[in-house]
Short mmCIF file of C-alpha atoms in Angstrom, two decimals:
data_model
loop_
_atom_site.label_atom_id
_atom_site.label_comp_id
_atom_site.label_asym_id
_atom_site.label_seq_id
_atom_site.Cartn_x
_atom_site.Cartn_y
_atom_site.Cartn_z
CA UNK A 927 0.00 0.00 0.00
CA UNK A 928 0.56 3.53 -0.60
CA UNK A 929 1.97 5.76 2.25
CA UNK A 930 3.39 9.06 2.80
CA UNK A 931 0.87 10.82 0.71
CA UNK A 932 -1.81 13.43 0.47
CA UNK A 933 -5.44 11.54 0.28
CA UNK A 934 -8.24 14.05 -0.93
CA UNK A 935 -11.78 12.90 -0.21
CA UNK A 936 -14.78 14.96 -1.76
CA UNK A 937 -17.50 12.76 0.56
CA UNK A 938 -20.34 14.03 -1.49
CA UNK A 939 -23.87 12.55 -0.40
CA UNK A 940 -24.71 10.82 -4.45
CA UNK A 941 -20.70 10.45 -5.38
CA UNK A 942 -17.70 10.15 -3.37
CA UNK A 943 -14.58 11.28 -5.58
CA UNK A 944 -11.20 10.22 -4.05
CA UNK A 945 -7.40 10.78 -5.28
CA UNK A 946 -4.06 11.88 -4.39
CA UNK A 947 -3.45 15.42 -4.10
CA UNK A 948 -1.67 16.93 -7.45
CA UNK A 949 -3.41 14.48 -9.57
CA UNK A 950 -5.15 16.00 -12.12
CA UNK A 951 -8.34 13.68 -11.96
CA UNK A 952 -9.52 11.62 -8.95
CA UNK A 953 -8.70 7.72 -9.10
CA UNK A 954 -12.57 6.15 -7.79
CA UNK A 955 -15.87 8.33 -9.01
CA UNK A 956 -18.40 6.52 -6.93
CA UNK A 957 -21.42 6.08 -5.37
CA UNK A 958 -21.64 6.78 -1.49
CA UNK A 959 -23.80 4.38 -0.37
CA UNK A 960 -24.17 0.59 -0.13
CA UNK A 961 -26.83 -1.48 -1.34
CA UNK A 962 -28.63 -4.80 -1.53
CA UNK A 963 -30.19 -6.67 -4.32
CA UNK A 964 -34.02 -7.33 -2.67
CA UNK A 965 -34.15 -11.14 -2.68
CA UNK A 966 -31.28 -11.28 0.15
CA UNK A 967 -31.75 -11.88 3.88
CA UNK A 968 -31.74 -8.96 5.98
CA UNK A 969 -28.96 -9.78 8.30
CA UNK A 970 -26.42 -11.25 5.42
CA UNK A 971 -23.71 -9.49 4.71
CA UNK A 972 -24.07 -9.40 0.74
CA UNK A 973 -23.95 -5.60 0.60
CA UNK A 974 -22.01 -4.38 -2.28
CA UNK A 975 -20.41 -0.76 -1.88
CA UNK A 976 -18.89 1.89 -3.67
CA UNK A 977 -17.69 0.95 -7.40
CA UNK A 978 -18.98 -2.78 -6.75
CA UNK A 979 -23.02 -0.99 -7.62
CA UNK A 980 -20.83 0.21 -10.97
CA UNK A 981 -19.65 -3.62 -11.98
CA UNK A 982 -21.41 -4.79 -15.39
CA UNK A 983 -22.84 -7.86 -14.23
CA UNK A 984 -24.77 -6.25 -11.23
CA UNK A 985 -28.09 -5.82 -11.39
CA UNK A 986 -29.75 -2.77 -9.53
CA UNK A 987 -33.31 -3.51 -9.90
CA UNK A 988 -35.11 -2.86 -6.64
CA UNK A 989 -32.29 -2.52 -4.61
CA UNK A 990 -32.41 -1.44 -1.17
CA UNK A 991 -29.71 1.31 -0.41
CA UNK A 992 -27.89 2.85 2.87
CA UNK A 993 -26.64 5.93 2.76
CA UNK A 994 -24.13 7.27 5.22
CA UNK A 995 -25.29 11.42 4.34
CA UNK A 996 -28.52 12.86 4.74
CA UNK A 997 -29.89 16.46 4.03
CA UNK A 998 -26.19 17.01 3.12
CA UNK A 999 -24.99 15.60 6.09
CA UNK A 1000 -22.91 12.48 7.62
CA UNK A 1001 -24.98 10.91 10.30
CA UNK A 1002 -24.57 7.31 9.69
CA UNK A 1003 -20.42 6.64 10.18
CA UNK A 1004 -20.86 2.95 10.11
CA UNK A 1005 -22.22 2.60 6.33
CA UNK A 1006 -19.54 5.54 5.60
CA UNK A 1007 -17.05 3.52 7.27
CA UNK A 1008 -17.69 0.33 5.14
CA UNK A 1009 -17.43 2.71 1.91
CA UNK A 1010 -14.11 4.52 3.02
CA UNK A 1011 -12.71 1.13 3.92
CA UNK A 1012 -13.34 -0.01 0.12
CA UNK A 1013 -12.03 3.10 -1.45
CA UNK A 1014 -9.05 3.62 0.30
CA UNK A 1015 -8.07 -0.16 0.69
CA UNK A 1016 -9.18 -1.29 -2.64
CA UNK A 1017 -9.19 1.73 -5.04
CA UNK A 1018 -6.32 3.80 -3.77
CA UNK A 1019 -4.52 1.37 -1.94
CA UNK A 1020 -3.15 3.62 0.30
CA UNK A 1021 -2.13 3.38 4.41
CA UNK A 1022 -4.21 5.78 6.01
CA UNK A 1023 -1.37 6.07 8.93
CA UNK A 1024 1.03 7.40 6.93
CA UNK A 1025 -1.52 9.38 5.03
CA UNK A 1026 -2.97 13.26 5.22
CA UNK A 1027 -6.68 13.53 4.69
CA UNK A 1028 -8.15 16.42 2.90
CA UNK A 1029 -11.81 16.32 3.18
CA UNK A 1030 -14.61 18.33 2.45
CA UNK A 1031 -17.65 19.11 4.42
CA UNK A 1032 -21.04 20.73 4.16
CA UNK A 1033 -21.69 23.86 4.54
CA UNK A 1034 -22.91 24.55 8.07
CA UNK A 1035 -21.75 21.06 9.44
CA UNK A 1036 -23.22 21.02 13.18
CA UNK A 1037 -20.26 20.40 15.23
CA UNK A 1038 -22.09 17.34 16.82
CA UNK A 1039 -21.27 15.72 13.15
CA UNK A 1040 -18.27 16.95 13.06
CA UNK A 1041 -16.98 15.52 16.26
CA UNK A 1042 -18.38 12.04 14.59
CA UNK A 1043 -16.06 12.87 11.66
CA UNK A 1044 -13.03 13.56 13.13
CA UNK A 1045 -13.27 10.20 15.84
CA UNK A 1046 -13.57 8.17 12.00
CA UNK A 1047 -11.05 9.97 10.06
CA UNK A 1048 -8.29 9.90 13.61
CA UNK A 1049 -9.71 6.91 15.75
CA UNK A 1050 -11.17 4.25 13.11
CA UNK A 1051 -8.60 4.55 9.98
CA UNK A 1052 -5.95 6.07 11.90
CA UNK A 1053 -4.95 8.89 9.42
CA UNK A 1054 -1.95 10.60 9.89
CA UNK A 1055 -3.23 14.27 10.05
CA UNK A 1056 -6.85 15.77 8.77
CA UNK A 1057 -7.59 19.16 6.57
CA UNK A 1058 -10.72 20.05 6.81
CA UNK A 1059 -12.45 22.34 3.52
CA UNK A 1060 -15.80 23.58 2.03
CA UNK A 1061 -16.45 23.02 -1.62
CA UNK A 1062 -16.80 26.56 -2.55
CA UNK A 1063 -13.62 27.62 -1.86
CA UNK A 1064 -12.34 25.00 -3.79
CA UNK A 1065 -13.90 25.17 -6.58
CA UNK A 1066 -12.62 29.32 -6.65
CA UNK A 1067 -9.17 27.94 -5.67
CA UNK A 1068 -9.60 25.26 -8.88
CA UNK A 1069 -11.42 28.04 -11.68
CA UNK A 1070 -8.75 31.02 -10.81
CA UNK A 1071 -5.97 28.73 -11.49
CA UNK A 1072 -7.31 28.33 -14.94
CA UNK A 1073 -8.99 31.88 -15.40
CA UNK A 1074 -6.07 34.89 -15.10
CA UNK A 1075 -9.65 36.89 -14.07
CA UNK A 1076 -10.64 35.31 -11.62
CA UNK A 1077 -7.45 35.12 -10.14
CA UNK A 1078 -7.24 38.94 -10.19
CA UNK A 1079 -10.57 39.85 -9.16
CA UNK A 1080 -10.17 37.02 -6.02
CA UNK A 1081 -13.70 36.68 -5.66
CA UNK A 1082 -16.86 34.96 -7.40
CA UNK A 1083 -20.06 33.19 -6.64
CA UNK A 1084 -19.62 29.63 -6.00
CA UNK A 1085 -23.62 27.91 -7.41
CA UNK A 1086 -23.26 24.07 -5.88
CA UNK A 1087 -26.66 22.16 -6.96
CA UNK A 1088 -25.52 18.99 -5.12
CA UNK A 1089 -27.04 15.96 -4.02
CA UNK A 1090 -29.13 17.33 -0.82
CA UNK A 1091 -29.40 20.83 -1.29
CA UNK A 1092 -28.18 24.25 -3.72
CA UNK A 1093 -25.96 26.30 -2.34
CA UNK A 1094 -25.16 29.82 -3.90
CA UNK A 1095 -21.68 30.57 -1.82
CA UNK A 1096 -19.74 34.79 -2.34
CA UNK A 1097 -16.15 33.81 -1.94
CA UNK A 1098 -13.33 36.07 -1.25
CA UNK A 1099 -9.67 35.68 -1.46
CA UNK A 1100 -10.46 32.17 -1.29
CA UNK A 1101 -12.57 32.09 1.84
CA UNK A 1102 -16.06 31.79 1.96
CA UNK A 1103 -18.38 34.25 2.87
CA UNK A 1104 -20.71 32.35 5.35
CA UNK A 1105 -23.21 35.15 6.40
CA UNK A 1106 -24.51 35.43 2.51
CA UNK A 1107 -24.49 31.89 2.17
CA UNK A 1108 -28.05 31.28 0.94
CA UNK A 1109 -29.08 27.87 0.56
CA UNK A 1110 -32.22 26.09 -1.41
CA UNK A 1111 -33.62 22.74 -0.08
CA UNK A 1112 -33.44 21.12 -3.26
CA UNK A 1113 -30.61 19.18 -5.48
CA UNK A 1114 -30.46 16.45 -7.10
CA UNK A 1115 -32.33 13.62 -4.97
CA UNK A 1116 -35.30 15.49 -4.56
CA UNK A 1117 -35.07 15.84 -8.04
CA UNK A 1118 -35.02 12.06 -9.01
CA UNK A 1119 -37.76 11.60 -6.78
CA UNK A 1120 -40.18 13.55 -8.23
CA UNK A 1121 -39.31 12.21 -11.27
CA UNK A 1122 -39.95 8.30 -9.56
CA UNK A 1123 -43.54 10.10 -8.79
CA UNK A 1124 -44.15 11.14 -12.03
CA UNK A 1125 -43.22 7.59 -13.71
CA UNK A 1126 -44.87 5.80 -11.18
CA UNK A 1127 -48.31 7.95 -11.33
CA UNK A 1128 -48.29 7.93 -15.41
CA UNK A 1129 -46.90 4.24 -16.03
CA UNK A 1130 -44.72 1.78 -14.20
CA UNK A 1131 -44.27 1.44 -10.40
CA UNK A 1132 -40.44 2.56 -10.14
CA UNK A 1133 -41.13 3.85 -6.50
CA UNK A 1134 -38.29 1.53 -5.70
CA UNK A 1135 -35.70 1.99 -8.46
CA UNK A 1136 -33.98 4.79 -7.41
CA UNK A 1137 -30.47 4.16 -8.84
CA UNK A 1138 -32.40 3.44 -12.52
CA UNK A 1139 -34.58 6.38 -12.04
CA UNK A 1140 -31.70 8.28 -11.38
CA UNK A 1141 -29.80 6.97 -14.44
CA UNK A 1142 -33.18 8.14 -16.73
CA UNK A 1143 -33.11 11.77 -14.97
CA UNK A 1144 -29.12 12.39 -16.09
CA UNK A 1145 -29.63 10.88 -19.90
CA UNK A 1146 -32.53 12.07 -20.53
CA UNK A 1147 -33.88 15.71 -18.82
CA UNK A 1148 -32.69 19.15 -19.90
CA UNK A 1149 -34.02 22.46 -19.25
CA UNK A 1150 -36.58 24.47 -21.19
CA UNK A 1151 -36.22 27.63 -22.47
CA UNK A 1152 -39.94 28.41 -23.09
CA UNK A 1153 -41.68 25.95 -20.62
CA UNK A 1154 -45.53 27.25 -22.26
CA UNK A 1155 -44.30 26.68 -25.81
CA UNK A 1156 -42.95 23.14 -24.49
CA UNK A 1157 -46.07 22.01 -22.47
CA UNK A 1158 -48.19 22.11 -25.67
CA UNK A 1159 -45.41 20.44 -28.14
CA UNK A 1160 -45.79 17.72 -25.34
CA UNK A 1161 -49.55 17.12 -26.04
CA UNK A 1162 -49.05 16.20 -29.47
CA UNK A 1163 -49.01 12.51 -30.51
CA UNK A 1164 -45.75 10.51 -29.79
CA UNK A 1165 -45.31 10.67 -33.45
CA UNK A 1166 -44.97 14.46 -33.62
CA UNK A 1167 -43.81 14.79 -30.09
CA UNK A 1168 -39.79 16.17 -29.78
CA UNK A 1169 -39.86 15.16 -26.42
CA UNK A 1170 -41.28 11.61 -26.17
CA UNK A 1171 -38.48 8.86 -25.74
CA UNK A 1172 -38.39 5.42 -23.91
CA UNK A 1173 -36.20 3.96 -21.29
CA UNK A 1174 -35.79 0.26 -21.15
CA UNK A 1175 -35.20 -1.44 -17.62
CA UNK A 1176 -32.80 -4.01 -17.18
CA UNK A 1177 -34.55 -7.66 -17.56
CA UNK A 1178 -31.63 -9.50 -15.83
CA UNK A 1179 -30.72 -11.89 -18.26
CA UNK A 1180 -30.22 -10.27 -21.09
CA UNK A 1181 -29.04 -6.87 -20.19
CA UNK A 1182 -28.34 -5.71 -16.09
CA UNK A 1183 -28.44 -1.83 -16.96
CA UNK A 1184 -30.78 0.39 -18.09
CA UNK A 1185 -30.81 2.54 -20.80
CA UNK A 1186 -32.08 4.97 -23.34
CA UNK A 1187 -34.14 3.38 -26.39
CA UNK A 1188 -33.51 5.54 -29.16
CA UNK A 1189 -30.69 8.15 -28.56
CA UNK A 1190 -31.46 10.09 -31.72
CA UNK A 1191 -34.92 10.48 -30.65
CA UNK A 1192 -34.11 11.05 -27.33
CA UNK A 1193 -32.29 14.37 -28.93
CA UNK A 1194 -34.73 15.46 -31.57
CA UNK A 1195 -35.63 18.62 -28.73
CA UNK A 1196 -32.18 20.11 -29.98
CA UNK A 1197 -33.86 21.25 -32.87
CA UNK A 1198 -36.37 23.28 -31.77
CA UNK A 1199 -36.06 26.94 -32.27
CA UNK A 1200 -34.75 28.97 -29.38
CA UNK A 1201 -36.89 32.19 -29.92
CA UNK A 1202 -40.48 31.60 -28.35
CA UNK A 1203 -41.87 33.66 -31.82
CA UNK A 1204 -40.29 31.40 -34.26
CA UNK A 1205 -42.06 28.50 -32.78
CA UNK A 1206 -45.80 29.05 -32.47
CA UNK A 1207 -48.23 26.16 -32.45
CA UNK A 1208 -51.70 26.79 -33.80
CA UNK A 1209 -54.49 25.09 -31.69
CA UNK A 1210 -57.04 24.68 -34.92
CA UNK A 1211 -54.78 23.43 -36.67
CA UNK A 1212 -53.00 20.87 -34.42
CA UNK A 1213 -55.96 20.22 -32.11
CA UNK A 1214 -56.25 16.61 -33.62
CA UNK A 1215 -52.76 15.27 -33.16
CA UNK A 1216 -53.41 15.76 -29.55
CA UNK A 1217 -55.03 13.29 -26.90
CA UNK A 1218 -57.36 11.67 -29.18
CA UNK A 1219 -53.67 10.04 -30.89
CA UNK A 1220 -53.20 6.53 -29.22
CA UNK A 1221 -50.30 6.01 -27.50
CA UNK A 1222 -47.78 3.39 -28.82
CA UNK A 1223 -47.64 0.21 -26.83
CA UNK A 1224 -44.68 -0.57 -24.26
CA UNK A 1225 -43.29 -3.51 -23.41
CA UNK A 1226 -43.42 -4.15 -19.47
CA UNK A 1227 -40.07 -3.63 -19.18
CA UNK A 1228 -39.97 0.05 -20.64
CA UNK A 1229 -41.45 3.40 -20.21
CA UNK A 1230 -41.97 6.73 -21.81
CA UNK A 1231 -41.14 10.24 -21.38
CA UNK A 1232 -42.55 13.84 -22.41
CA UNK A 1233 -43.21 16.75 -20.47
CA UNK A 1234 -41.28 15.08 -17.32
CA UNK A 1235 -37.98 15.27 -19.33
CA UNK A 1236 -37.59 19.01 -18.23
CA UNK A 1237 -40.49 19.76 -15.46
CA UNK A 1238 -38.42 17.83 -13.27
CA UNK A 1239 -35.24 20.20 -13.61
CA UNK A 1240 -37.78 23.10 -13.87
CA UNK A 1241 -38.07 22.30 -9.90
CA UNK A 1242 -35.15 24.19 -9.57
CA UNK A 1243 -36.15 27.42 -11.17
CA UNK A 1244 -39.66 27.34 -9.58
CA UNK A 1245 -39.81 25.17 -5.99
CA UNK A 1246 -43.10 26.47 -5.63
CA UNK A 1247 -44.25 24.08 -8.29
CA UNK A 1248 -42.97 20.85 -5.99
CA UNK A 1249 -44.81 22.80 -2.98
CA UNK A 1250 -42.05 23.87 -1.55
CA UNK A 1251 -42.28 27.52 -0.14
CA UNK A 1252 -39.06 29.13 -1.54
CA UNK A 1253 -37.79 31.34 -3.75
CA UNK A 1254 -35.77 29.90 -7.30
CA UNK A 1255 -32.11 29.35 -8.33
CA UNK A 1256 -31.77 33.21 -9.80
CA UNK A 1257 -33.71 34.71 -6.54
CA UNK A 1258 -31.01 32.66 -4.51
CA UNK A 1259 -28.40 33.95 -6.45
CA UNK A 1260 -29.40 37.63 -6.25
CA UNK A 1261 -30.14 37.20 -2.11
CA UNK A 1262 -26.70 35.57 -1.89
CA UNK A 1263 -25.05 38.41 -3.80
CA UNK A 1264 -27.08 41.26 -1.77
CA UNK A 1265 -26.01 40.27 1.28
CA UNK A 1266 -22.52 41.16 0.46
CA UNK A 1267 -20.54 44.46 0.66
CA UNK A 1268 -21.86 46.93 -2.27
CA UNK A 1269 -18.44 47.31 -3.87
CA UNK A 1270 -17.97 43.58 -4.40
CA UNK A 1271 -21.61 42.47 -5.59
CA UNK A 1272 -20.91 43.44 -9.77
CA UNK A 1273 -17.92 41.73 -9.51
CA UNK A 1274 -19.50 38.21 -8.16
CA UNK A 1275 -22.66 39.25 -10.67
CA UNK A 1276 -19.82 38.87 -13.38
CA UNK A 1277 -18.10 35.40 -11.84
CA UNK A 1278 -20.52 32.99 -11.44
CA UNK A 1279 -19.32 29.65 -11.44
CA UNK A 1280 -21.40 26.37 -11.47
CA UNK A 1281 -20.65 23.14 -10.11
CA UNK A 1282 -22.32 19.76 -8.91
CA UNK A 1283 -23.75 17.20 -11.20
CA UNK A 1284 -27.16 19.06 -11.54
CA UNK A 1285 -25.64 21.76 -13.74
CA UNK A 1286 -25.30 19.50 -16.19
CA UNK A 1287 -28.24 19.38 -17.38
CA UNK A 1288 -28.41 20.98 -21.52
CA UNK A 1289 -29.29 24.56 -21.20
CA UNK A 1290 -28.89 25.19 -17.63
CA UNK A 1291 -26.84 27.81 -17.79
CA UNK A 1292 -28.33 29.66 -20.68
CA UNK A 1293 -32.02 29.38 -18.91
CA UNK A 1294 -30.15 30.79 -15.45
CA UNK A 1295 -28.97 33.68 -17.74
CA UNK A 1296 -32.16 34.57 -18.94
CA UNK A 1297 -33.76 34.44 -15.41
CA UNK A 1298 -30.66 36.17 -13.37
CA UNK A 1299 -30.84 39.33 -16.30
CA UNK A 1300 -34.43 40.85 -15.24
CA UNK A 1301 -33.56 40.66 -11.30
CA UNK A 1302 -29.86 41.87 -11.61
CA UNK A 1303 -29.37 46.06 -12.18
CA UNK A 1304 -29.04 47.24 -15.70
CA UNK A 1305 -25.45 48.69 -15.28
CA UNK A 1306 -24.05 45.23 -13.96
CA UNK A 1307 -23.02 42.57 -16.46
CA UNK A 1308 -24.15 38.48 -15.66
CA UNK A 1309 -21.71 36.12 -16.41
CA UNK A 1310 -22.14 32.33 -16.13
CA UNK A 1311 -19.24 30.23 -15.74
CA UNK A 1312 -19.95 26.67 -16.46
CA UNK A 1313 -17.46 24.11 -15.02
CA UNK A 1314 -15.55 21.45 -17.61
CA UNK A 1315 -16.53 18.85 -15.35
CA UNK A 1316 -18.88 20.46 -12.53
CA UNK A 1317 -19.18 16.77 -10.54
CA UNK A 1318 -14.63 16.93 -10.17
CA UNK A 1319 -14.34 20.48 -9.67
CA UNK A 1320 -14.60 20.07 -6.12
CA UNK A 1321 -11.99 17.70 -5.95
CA UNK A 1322 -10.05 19.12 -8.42
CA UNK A 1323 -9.58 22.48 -6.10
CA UNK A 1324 -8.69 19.72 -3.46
CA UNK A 1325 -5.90 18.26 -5.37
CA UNK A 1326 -4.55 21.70 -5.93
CA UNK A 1327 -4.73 22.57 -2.26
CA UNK A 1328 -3.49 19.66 -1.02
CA UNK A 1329 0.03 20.16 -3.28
CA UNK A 1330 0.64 22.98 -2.12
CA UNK A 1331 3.06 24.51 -0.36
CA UNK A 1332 1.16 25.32 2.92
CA UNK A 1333 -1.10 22.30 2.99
CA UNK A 1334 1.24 20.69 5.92
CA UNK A 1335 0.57 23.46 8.51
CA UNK A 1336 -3.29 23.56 7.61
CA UNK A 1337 -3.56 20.43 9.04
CA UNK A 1338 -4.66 18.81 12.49
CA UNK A 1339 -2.21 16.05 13.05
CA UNK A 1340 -3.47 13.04 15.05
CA UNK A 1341 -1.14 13.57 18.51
CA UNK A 1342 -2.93 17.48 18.37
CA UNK A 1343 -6.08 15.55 18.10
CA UNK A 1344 -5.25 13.09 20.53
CA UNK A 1345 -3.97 15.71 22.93
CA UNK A 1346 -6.73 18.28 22.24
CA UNK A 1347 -9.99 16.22 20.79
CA UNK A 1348 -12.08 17.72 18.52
CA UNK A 1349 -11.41 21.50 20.22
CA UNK A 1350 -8.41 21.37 18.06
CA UNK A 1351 -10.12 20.94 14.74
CA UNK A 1352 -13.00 23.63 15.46
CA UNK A 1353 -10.64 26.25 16.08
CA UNK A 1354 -8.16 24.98 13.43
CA UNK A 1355 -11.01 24.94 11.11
CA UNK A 1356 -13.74 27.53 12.03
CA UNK A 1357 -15.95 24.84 12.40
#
């Protein structure tokens, strides 16, 4: 095993992305959580974790799953414990007792939680000393070592749409600003389980399928640019419908993964016009492709998609819609922004930088344009910053930090913790 070296853990609550610092890329992308096909006993030990749910030949129909965060959080250290054990033993190989630990953790981590972090990473795997770091300041340290602007102006807006929640994070000088933090209670499992709903209300029974459903949502849902214009193309007939595609669920003999039908239908929505006056449907004249059309018949093993395909990332943009009583992504923003010192707020207007895996859905960044220009003063530009890979940008920031110069006296080592407890780390850390 590996020793001597510089371990950086992004312990996100859907992926956990692990690596040695100065790496470019992280060695394991994969899922935090452990899981169970359903036909085992209860009390066997047949739970695969980590990249085992990713193997080719396992099937992930109907599996139960354990996951160590919730709400952003890490309240269950015994299934996190199994999944750090197979990353670091098996992936990276490494000796966590002759290893440094950067890791990063949620924003407003109750120190109760944190205190059950710091007894795994010093007491259970032994690691040699422990750097503690929020993903927005990260992701800043990452984008300015790439952008010369950013690097001058030392400050942007940080927009994580995670797993548990959306974050919209000022950071300066490569700290962030945690009195403007403004946070939405929405990302992406909230998102995949409306979706589930939707499915399950309109066609199959997928209440339990969360890791297919959530395979559907990231292949197949974008975000509109004119959600009226959309809702009606959506009526018409699955011939003339841009949106309709199928997803086939694994059968388990032939194939164990799921997977999109028809690809190039899947993308025919590309084509549509942009401008909502370019594309106007007549009612007369379309009024008998709609509901009247039969749909096509589905196996039992498949379903179809329309309008779901982007009201489920339009939750984002409107919470109201999913009853929750909040304000959107762009309202976030502009709250966030607000909240900071007047001279800084057109420069974070003009560095906006977007990370986590639910920017990646097509046109996000284009529809947060158009909805941050109308709230955002005239004399201030908007611009969006979308991340080469938003789900490693975290990390990425991590490996840079973690190769630097300084990282050795940000650190907590183990006899400071053992002397100390977990006094040492709040203060180190600002927890």
């Amino acid at each position: 095993m590996a020793g001597g070296s510089s371990v950086v853990l992004d312990n996100g609550g859907g992926l956990l992305k692990a690596g040695f610092g100065g790496d470019k890329d992280p060695i394991a992308v994969v899922p935090n959580c452990i899981a169970k096909s359903p036909g085992s006993n209860t009390n066997s030990k047949k739970w695969l974790a980590a990249d085992q749910l990713q193997a080719q030949d396992i099937d992930v129909t109907g599996m139960t799953l354990r996951r160590p965060i919730d709400r952003g959080y890490l309240i269950n250290t015994e299934v996190q414990r199994e999944v750090w054990e197979r990353v670091l033993r098996n992936l990276l190989q490494v000796d966590p007792t002759n290893s440094s630990l950067l890791l990063v953790e949620p924003q407003f981590n109750p120190p109760g939680l944190q205190h059950a972090t710091d007894e795994l990473v010093f007491e259970e795997f032994g690691f040699n000393s422990l750097c503690v770091a929020d993903s927005p300041s990260l992701v800043h340290l990452y984008e300015a070592s790439r952008q010369p602007s950013l690097f001058h102006a030392q400050c942007s807006l940080v927009v994580d749409c995670g797993f548990s929640f959306t974050h919209a994070c000022p950071v300066l000088q490569n700290l962030t600003l945690n009195y403007a933090v403004r946070r939405m209670d929405l990302g992406g499992k909230a998102l995949t389980n409306y979706l589930k709903e939707l499915i399950s209300y309109r066609s199959l029974n997928v209440m339990d399928e969360t890791l297919l459903i959530d395979d559907a949502k990231e292949k197949l849902c974008f975000v509109s640019l004119d959600v009226p214009r959309d809702l009606r193309l959506a009526r018409l007939s699955f011939k003339d419908n841009p949106f309709k595609c199928s997803y086939i669920l694994p059968d388990g003999i032939m194939y164990k993964k799921g997977f999109v039908k028809d690809l190039d239908e899947a993308r025919r929505y590309c084509s549509l016009p942009v401008d909502r006056q370019s594309d106007r449907i007549d009612g007369d004249t379309n009024i008998n492709k709609f509901e009247d059309q039969k749909k096509p018949e589905l196996s039992q093993n498949e379903f179809a998609l329309t309008n779901e395909r982007f009201l489920v990332p339009e939750m984002l943009f409107h919470p109201i819609d999913l009853g929750k009583d909040q304000a959107g992504l762009a309202e976030c923003i502009v709250h966030a922004v607000q909240a900071c010192h007047p001279y800084i707020q057109p420069v974070l207007f003009e560095s906006i930088i977007l990370t986590g895996g639910s920017t990646l859905f097509p046109r996000f960044a284009e529809r947060l344009q158009r909805k941050l220009r109308p709230l955002v003063p005239e004399d201030y530009q908007v611009k969006i910053i979308p991340q080469e890979n938003p789900i490693l940008g975290v990390w990425r920031g991590g490996s840079i930090l973690a190769s630097s110069p300084d990282f050795k006296s940000m650190c907590v080592t183990k006899s400071e913790y053992e002397e100390m407890g977990s006094a040492r780390c709040c203060r180190r850390f600002f927890h």
